[in-house]
JSON list of C-alpha atoms in Angstrom, two decimals:
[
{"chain": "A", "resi": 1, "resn": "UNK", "atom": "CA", "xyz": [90.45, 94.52, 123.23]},
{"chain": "A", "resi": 2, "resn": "UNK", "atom": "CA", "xyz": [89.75, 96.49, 120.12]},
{"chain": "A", "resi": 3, "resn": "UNK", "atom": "CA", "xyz": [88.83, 95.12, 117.24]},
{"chain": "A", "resi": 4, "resn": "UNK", "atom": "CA", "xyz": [90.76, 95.52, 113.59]},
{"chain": "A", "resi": 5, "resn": "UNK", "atom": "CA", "xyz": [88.22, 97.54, 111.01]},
{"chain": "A", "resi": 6, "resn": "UNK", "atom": "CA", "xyz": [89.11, 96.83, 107.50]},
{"chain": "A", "resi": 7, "resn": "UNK", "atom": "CA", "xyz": [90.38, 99.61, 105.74]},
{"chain": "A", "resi": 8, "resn": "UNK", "atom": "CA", "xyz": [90.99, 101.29, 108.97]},
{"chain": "A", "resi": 9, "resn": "UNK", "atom": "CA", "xyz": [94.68, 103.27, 109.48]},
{"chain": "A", "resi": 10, "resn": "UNK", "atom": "CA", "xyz": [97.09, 101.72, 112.08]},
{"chain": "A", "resi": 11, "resn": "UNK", "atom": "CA", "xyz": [99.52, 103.95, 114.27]},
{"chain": "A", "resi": 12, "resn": "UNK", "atom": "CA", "xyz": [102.18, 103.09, 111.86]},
{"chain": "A", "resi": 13, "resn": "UNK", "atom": "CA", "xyz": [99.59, 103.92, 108.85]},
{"chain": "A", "resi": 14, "resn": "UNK", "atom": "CA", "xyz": [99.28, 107.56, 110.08]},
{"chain": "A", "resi": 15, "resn": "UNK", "atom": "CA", "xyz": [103.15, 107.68, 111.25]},
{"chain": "A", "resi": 16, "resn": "UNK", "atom": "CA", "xyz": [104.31, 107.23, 107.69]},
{"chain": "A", "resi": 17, "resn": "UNK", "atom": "CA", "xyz": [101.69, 109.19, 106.64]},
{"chain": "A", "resi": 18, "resn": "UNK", "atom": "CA", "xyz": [102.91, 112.41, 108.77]},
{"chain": "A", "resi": 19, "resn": "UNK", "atom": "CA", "xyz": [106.40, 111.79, 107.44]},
{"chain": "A", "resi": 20, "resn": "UNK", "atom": "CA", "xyz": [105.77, 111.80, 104.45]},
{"chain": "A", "resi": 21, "resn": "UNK", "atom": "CA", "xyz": [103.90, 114.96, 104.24]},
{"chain": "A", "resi": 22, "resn": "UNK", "atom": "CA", "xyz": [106.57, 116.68, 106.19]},
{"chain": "A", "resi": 23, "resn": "UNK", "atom": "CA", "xyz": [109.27, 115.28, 103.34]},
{"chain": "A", "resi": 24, "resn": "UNK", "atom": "CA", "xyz": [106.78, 116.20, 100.51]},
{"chain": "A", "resi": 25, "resn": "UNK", "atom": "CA", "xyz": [106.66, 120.38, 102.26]},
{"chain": "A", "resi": 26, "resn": "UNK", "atom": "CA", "xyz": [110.22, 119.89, 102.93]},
{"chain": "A", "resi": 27, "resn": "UNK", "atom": "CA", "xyz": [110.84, 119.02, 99.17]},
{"chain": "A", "resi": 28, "resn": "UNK", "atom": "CA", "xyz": [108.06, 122.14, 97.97]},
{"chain": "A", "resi": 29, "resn": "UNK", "atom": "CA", "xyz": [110.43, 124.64, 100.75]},
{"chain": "A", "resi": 30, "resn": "UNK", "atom": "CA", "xyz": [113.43, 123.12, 98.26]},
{"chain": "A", "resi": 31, "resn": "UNK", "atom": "CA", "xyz": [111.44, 123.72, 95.01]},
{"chain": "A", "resi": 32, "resn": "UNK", "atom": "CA", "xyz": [110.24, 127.44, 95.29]},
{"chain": "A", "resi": 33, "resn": "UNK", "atom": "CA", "xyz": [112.56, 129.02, 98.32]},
{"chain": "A", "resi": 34, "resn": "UNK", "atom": "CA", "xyz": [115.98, 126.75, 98.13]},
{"chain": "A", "resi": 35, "resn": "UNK", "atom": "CA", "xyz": [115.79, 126.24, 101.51]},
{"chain": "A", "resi": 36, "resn": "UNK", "atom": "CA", "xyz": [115.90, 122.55, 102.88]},
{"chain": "A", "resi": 37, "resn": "UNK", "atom": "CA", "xyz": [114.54, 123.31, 106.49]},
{"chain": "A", "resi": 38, "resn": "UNK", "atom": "CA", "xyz": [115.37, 119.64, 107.90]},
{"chain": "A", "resi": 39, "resn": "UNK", "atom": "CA", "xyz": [118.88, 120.92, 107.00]},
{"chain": "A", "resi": 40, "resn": "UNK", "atom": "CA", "xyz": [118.42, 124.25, 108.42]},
{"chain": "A", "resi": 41, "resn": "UNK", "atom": "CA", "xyz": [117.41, 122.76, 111.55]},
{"chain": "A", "resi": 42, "resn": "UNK", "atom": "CA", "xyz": [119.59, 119.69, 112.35]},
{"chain": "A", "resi": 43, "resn": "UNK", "atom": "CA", "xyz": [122.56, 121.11, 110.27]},
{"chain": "A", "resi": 44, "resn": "UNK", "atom": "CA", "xyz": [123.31, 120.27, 106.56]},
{"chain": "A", "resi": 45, "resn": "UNK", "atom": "CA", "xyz": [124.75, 116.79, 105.73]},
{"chain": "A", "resi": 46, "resn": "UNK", "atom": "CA", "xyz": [124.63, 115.99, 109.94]},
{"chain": "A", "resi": 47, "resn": "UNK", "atom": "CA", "xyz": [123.73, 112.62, 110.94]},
{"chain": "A", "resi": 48, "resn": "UNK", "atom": "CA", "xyz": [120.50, 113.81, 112.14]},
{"chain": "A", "resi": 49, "resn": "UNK", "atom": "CA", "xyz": [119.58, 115.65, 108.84]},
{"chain": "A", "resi": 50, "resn": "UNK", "atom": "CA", "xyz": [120.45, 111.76, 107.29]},
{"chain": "A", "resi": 51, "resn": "UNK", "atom": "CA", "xyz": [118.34, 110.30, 109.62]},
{"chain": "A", "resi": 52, "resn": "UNK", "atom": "CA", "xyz": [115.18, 112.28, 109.12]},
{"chain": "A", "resi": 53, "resn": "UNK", "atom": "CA", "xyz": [115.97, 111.84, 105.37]},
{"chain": "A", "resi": 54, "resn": "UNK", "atom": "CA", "xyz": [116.23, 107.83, 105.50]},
{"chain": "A", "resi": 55, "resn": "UNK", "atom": "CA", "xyz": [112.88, 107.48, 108.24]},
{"chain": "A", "resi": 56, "resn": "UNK", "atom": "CA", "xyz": [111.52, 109.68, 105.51]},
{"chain": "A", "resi": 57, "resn": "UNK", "atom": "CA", "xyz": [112.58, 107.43, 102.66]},
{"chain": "A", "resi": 58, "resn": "UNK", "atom": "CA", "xyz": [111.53, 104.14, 104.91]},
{"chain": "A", "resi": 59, "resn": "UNK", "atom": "CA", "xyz": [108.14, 105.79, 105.44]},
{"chain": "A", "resi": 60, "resn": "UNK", "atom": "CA", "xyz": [107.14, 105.97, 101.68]},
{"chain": "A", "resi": 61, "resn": "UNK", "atom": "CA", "xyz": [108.62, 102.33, 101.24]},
{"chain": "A", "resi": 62, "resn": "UNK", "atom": "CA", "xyz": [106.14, 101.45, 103.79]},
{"chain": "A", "resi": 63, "resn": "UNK", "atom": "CA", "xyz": [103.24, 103.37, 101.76]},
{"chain": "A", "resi": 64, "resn": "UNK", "atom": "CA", "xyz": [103.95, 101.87, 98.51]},
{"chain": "A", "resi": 65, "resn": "UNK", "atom": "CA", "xyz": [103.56, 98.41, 100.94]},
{"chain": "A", "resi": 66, "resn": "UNK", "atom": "CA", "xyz": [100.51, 99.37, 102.46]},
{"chain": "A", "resi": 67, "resn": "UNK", "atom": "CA", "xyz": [99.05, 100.49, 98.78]},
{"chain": "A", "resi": 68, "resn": "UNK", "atom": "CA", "xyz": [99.89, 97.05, 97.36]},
{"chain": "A", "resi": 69, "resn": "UNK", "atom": "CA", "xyz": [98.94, 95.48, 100.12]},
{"chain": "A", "resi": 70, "resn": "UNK", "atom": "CA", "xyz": [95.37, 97.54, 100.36]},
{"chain": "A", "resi": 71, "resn": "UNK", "atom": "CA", "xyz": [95.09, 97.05, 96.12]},
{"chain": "A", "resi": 72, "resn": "UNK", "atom": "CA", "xyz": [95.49, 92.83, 97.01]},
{"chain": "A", "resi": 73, "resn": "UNK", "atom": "CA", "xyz": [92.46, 93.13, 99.81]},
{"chain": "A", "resi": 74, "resn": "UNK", "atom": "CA", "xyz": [90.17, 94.24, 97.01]},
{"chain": "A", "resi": 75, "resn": "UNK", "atom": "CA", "xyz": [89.06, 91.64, 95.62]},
{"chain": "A", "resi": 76, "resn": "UNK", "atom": "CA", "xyz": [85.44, 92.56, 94.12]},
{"chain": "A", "resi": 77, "resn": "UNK", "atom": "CA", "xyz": [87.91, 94.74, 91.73]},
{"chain": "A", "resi": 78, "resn": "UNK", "atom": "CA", "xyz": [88.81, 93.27, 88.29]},
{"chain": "A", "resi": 79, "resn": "UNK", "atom": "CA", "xyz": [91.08, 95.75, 87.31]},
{"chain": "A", "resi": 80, "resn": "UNK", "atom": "CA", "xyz": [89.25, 96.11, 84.11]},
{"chain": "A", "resi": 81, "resn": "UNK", "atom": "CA", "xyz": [88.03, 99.52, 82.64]},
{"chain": "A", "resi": 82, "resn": "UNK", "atom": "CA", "xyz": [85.71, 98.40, 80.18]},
{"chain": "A", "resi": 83, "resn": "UNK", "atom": "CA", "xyz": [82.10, 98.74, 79.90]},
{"chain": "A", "resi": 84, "resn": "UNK", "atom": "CA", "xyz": [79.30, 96.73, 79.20]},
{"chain": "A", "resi": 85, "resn": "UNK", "atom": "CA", "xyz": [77.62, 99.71, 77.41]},
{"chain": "A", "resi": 86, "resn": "UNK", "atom": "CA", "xyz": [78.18, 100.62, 73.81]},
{"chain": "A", "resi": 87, "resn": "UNK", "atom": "CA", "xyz": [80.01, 103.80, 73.04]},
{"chain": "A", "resi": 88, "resn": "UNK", "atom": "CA", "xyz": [78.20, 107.02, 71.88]},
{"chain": "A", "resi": 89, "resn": "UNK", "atom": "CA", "xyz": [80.38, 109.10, 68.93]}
]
């Protein structure tokens, strides 16, 4: 049995991860060349182009989980940005 490394990306870690970076070119394709490719290749407004839109959507949901979730597991970080130094003007 393997054993769980902290930090380390799960299956469904690099899943979302691929999805997202598919929507995020998908989005850039929309930006500079109006052309939505998922659209283009499933058919604009089909169920399919929804459903590649909403596991998209689900997959960043999941991201901004996993970053809480990863922010929570550090717990040697304060949050705090100050310094025990003096300033320099």
């Amino acid at each position: 049995m393997a054993k769980s490394v902290p930090g380390a990306m799960s299956g469904l870690d690099y899943t979302a991860m691929v999805l997202m970076i598919v929507g995020g070119l998908n989005w850039a394709m929309v930006g500079l060349f109006d052309v939505d490719v998922v659209a283009s290749l499933f058919g604009a407004g089909s169920a399919l182009t929804r459903l590649v839109y909403v596991v998209v959507g689900l997959a960043a949901l999941y991201s901004i989980y996993t970053l809480v979730k990863m922010g929570r597991n550090h717990t040697g970080h304060t949050g705090s940005s100050s310094s025990s130094g003096s300033m320099n003007s």
